[in-house]
Coordinates of C-alpha atoms and ligand atoms in Angstrom, one line a residue:
X1 CA -93.9 -158.8 24.0
X2 CA -93.7 -155.5 25.9
X3 CA -90.7 -153.2 25.7
X4 CA -90.0 -154.0 29.4
X5 CA -90.0 -157.7 28.8
X6 CA -87.7 -157.4 25.8
X7 CA -85.3 -155.3 27.7
X8 CA -85.2 -157.7 30.6
X9 CA -84.6 -160.7 28.4
X10 CA -82.0 -158.9 26.3
X11 CA -80.1 -157.7 29.3
X12 CA -80.0 -161.3 30.7
X13 CA -78.6 -162.5 27.4
X14 CA -75.8 -160.0 27.2
X15 CA -72.8 -161.0 29.3
X16 CA -71.4 -157.6 30.1
X17 CA -71.4 -154.9 32.8
X18 CA -73.4 -152.6 30.5
X19 CA -76.0 -155.2 29.5
X20 CA -79.1 -153.2 30.5
X21 CA -77.8 -150.0 28.9
X22 CA -76.7 -151.8 25.8
X23 CA -80.2 -153.3 25.4
X24 CA -81.8 -149.9 25.8
X25 CA -79.4 -148.3 23.3
X26 CA -80.2 -151.0 20.7
X27 CA -83.9 -150.5 21.1
X28 CA -83.8 -146.7 21.1
X29 CA -81.7 -146.9 18.0
X30 CA -84.2 -149.2 16.3
X31 CA -87.3 -147.3 17.4
X32 CA -85.7 -143.9 16.7
X33 CA -86.6 -142.6 20.2
X34 CA -84.7 -141.3 23.2
X35 CA -84.1 -143.3 26.4
X36 CA -86.5 -141.1 28.2
X37 CA -89.2 -141.9 25.6
X38 CA -88.4 -145.6 25.9
X39 CA -89.0 -145.5 29.7
X40 CA -92.3 -143.7 29.2
X41 CA -93.3 -146.6 26.9
X42 CA -92.1 -149.7 28.9
X43 CA -95.6 -151.2 28.8
X44 CA -96.1 -150.8 25.1
X45 CA -96.2 -154.0 23.0
X46 CA -93.6 -154.4 20.3
X47 CA -94.7 -155.5 16.9
X48 CA -93.3 -158.9 15.8
X49 CA -91.1 -157.5 13.1
X50 CA -89.6 -155.0 15.5
X51 CA -88.9 -157.9 18.0
X52 CA -87.2 -159.8 15.2
X53 CA -85.1 -156.8 14.2
X54 CA -84.2 -156.1 17.8
X55 CA -83.2 -159.7 18.3
X56 CA -80.9 -159.5 15.3
X57 CA -79.1 -156.5 16.7
X58 CA -78.9 -158.2 20.1
X59 CA -77.2 -161.2 18.5
X60 CA -74.6 -158.9 17.0
X61 CA -73.9 -157.4 20.4
X62 CA -73.9 -160.8 22.1
X63 CA -71.1 -161.8 19.7
X64 CA -69.1 -158.8 21.0
X65 CA -69.6 -156.2 18.3
X66 CA -69.3 -152.8 19.8
X67 CA -72.6 -151.0 20.3
X68 CA -71.3 -147.9 18.4
X69 CA -70.7 -150.1 15.3
X70 CA -74.3 -151.4 15.5
X71 CA -76.0 -148.1 16.1
X72 CA -73.5 -146.1 14.0
X73 CA -73.1 -143.3 16.6
X74 CA -71.2 -142.5 19.7
X75 CA -71.3 -139.4 21.8
X76 CA -67.9 -137.8 22.6
X77 CA -67.5 -134.5 24.4
X78 CA -71.3 -133.9 23.9
X79 CA -70.8 -134.3 20.1
X80 CA -72.8 -137.1 18.4
X81 CA -70.2 -138.7 16.1
X82 CA -70.9 -141.0 13.2
X83 CA -69.0 -144.2 13.8
X84 CA -68.2 -147.1 11.4
X85 CA -65.9 -150.1 11.7
X86 CA -63.2 -148.0 9.9
X87 CA -62.6 -146.1 13.1
X88 CA -61.8 -146.7 16.8
X89 CA -64.9 -146.3 19.0
X90 CA -64.0 -143.1 21.0
X91 CA -63.4 -143.9 24.7
X92 CA -64.5 -141.9 27.7
X93 CA -60.8 -141.9 28.9
X94 CA -59.9 -139.8 25.8
X95 CA -62.0 -137.0 27.3
X96 CA -59.2 -136.6 29.9
X97 CA -56.8 -135.7 27.1
X98 CA -59.3 -133.1 25.8
X99 CA -59.7 -131.6 29.2
X100 CA -56.0 -131.3 29.7
X101 CA -55.6 -129.8 26.2
X102 CA -58.3 -127.2 26.8
X103 CA -56.7 -126.2 30.2
X104 CA -53.6 -125.2 28.1
X105 CA -55.4 -123.4 25.3
X106 CA -56.3 -119.7 25.7
X107 CA -59.6 -118.6 24.3
X108 CA -58.6 -115.1 23.3
X109 CA -56.2 -115.7 20.4
X110 CA -55.8 -117.7 17.2
X111 CA -54.3 -121.1 17.6
X112 CA -52.8 -123.9 15.5
X113 CA -53.6 -127.4 16.8
X114 CA -52.8 -130.9 15.5
X115 CA -54.6 -134.2 16.3
X116 CA -52.5 -137.1 15.1
X117 CA -54.4 -140.3 14.4
X118 CA -57.8 -138.6 14.4
X119 CA -60.0 -141.7 13.7
X120 CA -63.6 -140.5 13.9
X121 CA -62.3 -137.0 14.6
X122 CA -63.1 -137.2 18.3
X123 CA -60.3 -135.1 19.7
X124 CA -59.9 -132.7 16.8
X125 CA -63.7 -131.9 16.7
X126 CA -63.9 -131.5 20.5
X127 CA -61.0 -129.0 20.4
X128 CA -62.4 -127.2 17.3
X129 CA -65.8 -126.9 19.0
X130 CA -64.3 -125.5 22.2
X131 CA -61.8 -123.2 20.6
X132 CA -63.5 -121.6 17.5
X133 CA -60.5 -119.4 16.9
X134 CA -58.3 -122.5 16.5
X135 CA -57.4 -124.1 13.2
X136 CA -57.3 -127.8 13.9
X137 CA -55.4 -130.2 11.6
X138 CA -56.6 -133.8 11.8
X139 CA -54.3 -136.5 10.4
X140 CA -54.9 -140.2 9.8
X141 CA -53.1 -142.9 7.8
X142 CA -56.5 -144.5 7.0
X143 CA -58.4 -143.0 4.2
X144 CA -61.6 -144.6 5.4
X145 CA -61.2 -143.2 8.9
X146 CA -60.3 -139.8 7.6
X147 CA -63.5 -139.7 5.5
X148 CA -65.5 -140.3 8.7
X149 CA -63.7 -137.5 10.5
X150 CA -64.4 -135.2 7.5
X151 CA -68.0 -136.2 7.5
X152 CA -68.3 -135.6 11.2
X153 CA -66.7 -132.2 10.9
X154 CA -69.2 -131.2 8.1
X155 CA -72.3 -132.6 9.9
X156 CA -71.3 -130.7 13.1
X157 CA -70.6 -127.5 11.1
X158 CA -67.1 -127.3 12.4
X159 CA -65.4 -125.3 9.6
X160 CA -62.1 -124.9 11.4
X161 CA -60.9 -128.5 10.9
X162 CA -58.5 -129.5 8.1
X163 CA -58.2 -133.3 7.4
X164 CA -54.9 -134.7 6.0
X165 CA -54.2 -138.2 4.9
X166 CA -50.8 -139.8 5.7
X167 CA -48.2 -141.1 8.1
X168 CA -48.1 -138.9 11.2
X169 CA -46.3 -135.6 10.4
X170 CA -45.7 -136.5 6.7
X171 CA -49.4 -135.9 6.1
X172 CA -49.0 -132.2 6.8
X173 CA -49.4 -130.1 3.7
X174 CA -46.9 -127.4 4.6
X175 CA -43.6 -129.0 5.3
X176 CA -43.7 -132.7 5.2
X177 CA -40.2 -133.7 6.5
X178 CA -38.4 -130.6 7.7
X179 CA -38.8 -128.3 10.6
X180 CA -41.7 -125.9 10.2
X181 CA -41.1 -122.1 10.3
X182 CA -42.3 -120.5 13.5
X183 CA -45.5 -119.1 12.0
X184 CA -46.7 -122.6 11.0
X185 CA -45.7 -124.4 14.1
X186 CA -48.4 -125.8 16.4
X187 CA -49.5 -124.5 19.8
X188 CA -50.5 -128.0 20.8
X189 CA -50.2 -131.5 19.4
X190 CA -52.5 -134.2 20.7
X191 CA -52.5 -137.9 19.9
X192 CA -54.2 -141.0 20.9
X193 CA -52.0 -143.3 18.8
X194 CA -52.1 -147.0 18.6
X195 CA -50.3 -148.2 21.7
X196 CA -51.2 -151.9 22.4
X197 CA -48.3 -154.3 22.1
X198 CA -48.6 -156.5 19.0
X199 CA -48.7 -159.7 21.0
X200 CA -51.2 -158.5 23.6
X201 CA -54.0 -161.2 23.9
X202 CA -56.6 -158.5 24.4
X203 CA -56.4 -157.8 20.7
X204 CA -58.2 -161.1 20.1
X205 CA -60.8 -160.5 22.8
X206 CA -64.1 -158.7 23.2
X207 CA -64.8 -155.4 21.4
X208 CA -61.2 -155.0 20.2
X209 CA -61.6 -157.9 17.8
X210 CA -63.9 -155.6 15.8
X211 CA -61.8 -152.5 15.7
X212 CA -59.1 -151.7 13.0
X213 CA -55.8 -153.2 14.0
X214 CA -54.1 -150.1 12.7
X215 CA -56.0 -148.1 15.3
X216 CA -55.0 -150.4 18.2
X217 CA -51.4 -151.5 17.8
X218 CA -48.2 -150.2 16.1
X219 CA -47.0 -153.8 16.6
X220 CA -43.8 -154.6 18.6
X221 CA -43.8 -153.3 22.2
X222 CA -46.6 -150.8 21.5
X223 CA -44.5 -147.7 21.9
X224 CA -43.1 -147.1 18.5
X225 CA -45.8 -144.6 17.4
X226 CA -45.3 -142.7 20.6
X227 CA -41.6 -142.6 20.1
X228 CA -41.9 -141.2 16.6
X229 CA -44.5 -138.6 17.5
X230 CA -42.5 -137.4 20.5
X231 CA -39.3 -137.1 18.4
X232 CA -40.9 -135.5 15.4
X233 CA -43.2 -133.1 17.3
X234 CA -40.1 -131.1 18.4
X235 CA -39.8 -129.7 14.9
X236 CA -43.5 -128.8 14.7
X237 CA -44.2 -127.2 18.1
X238 CA -44.0 -123.5 18.9
X239 CA -41.6 -122.7 21.8
X240 CA -43.8 -123.3 24.8
X241 CA -46.2 -125.6 22.9
X242 CA -47.6 -128.8 24.4
X243 CA -47.5 -132.4 23.4
X244 CA -50.2 -134.6 24.9
X245 CA -50.2 -138.3 24.4
X246 CA -52.8 -140.9 25.5
X247 CA -51.3 -144.3 26.3
X248 CA -51.9 -147.6 28.1
X249 CA -52.4 -147.6 31.9
X250 CA -49.0 -149.5 32.3
X251 CA -47.1 -147.2 30.0
X252 CA -46.9 -144.0 32.0
X253 CA -43.3 -144.4 33.2
X254 CA -42.1 -145.5 29.7
X255 CA -43.8 -142.5 28.0
X256 CA -42.4 -140.0 30.6
X257 CA -38.9 -141.5 29.8
X258 CA -39.4 -141.0 26.1
X259 CA -40.5 -137.3 26.6
X260 CA -37.6 -136.7 29.0
X261 CA -35.0 -138.2 26.6
X262 CA -36.5 -136.0 23.8
X263 CA -35.9 -132.9 26.1
X264 CA -39.5 -131.9 26.9
X265 CA -40.1 -130.0 30.1
X266 CA -43.0 -130.0 32.6
X267 CA -43.5 -133.7 32.0
X268 CA -46.5 -135.1 33.8
X269 CA -48.9 -138.1 33.7
X270 CA -52.6 -137.5 34.3
X271 CA -54.8 -140.4 35.5
X272 CA -58.2 -141.3 34.1
X273 CA -61.4 -141.5 36.1
X274 CA -60.3 -145.0 37.3
X275 CA -57.1 -143.5 38.6
X276 CA -54.9 -145.3 36.0
X277 CA -52.1 -143.5 34.1
X278 CA -53.6 -142.4 30.9
X279 CA -52.2 -139.1 29.4
X280 CA -48.6 -137.9 29.5
X281 CA -47.8 -134.4 28.5
X282 CA -44.7 -132.3 28.1
X283 CA -43.8 -128.8 27.0
X284 CA -41.4 -128.0 24.1
X285 CA -39.1 -125.2 25.2
X286 CA -37.8 -124.4 21.7
Ligands
LIG1 C1 -56.3 -145.2 18.9 S1 -56.9 -144.6 17.4 C2 -57.5 -143.0 17.9 C3 -58.7 -142.5 17.2 C4 -59.2 -141.2 17.8 N1 -58.2 -140.2 17.9 C5 -59.8 -141.4 19.2 O1 -59.2 -141.0 20.1 O2 -60.9 -142.0 19.2 C6 -55.4 -144.3 16.5 C7 -55.6 -143.8 15.1 O3 -54.3 -143.6 14.6 C8 -54.3 -143.9 13.2 N2 -53.0 -144.3 12.7 C9 -52.3 -145.4 12.9 N3 -51.1 -145.4 12.4 C10 -50.9 -144.1 11.9 C11 -49.9 -143.4 11.2 N4 -48.7 -144.0 10.9 N5 -50.1 -142.2 10.8 C12 -51.3 -141.5 11.0 N6 -52.3 -142.1 11.7 C13 -52.2 -143.4 12.1 C14 -55.3 -145.1 13.1 O4 -55.8 -145.2 11.8 C15 -56.3 -144.6 14.1 O5 -57.4 -143.9 13.5

């Protein structure tokens, strides 16, 4: 069987919008080559054992397992991140949060940044890469997730990231439950927290079935993590510091209301590339 024939058959078997791309990613992963190299070899014949291995990967994808869990890698903000089933697969929408954060972070001074619920480290590592003078704290309540974030930071040579295990702000080494002194406060706090409502049927469908429940939902109405982070961030932000929260496309108004009640200023919701509410931010006046 040629590479071209396998790709056509595989794409036909996968019932998704990204079927062809998924098939290509599985085969490039297995063959250890780039997509450009795959295209240069479309007429090559695949050995039988390779076809068998490729079919086994395809069967996993056809059952709904995310591609990143099968290949063990996902690119985020041009950084190749190691991914396992212990972490959420980083989403393209989250790059909107990174863009908004970078627009508020000067390049010419030292910064203290915090990424709450870091998972694979996606947000923390993107900020650490783009702002080498920043010290980026990355927090997660899952030890398995945090180990992946730490490994990604090391593999990418990002020495300005500090990982901390625990429940949101309680994970911070300096001042677990009280207000931080000004010198230790953060210039910006970013979070893509779990925000899906506990009874949302999507949790039992598609790729989400494979991702850690802790990463997807705080249970209840889906807003409890956002409420806590918004309330507690006030004691951890510099005067003039920013809080940026990713949320569901139907939660923009609710998150703006939470930030407003908590007395943030300059509250704004930024849409994703599909023009859906995605990131809400506010500035702590101190
Ligand atoms: C939606 S995922 C985001 C992962 C990553 N930041 C990203 O954008 O790809 C949410 C993360 O929050 C973590 N988390 C959930 N509850 C937490 C808590 N109480 N304290 C700290 N982290 C928590 C989960 O383990 C998960 O890694």
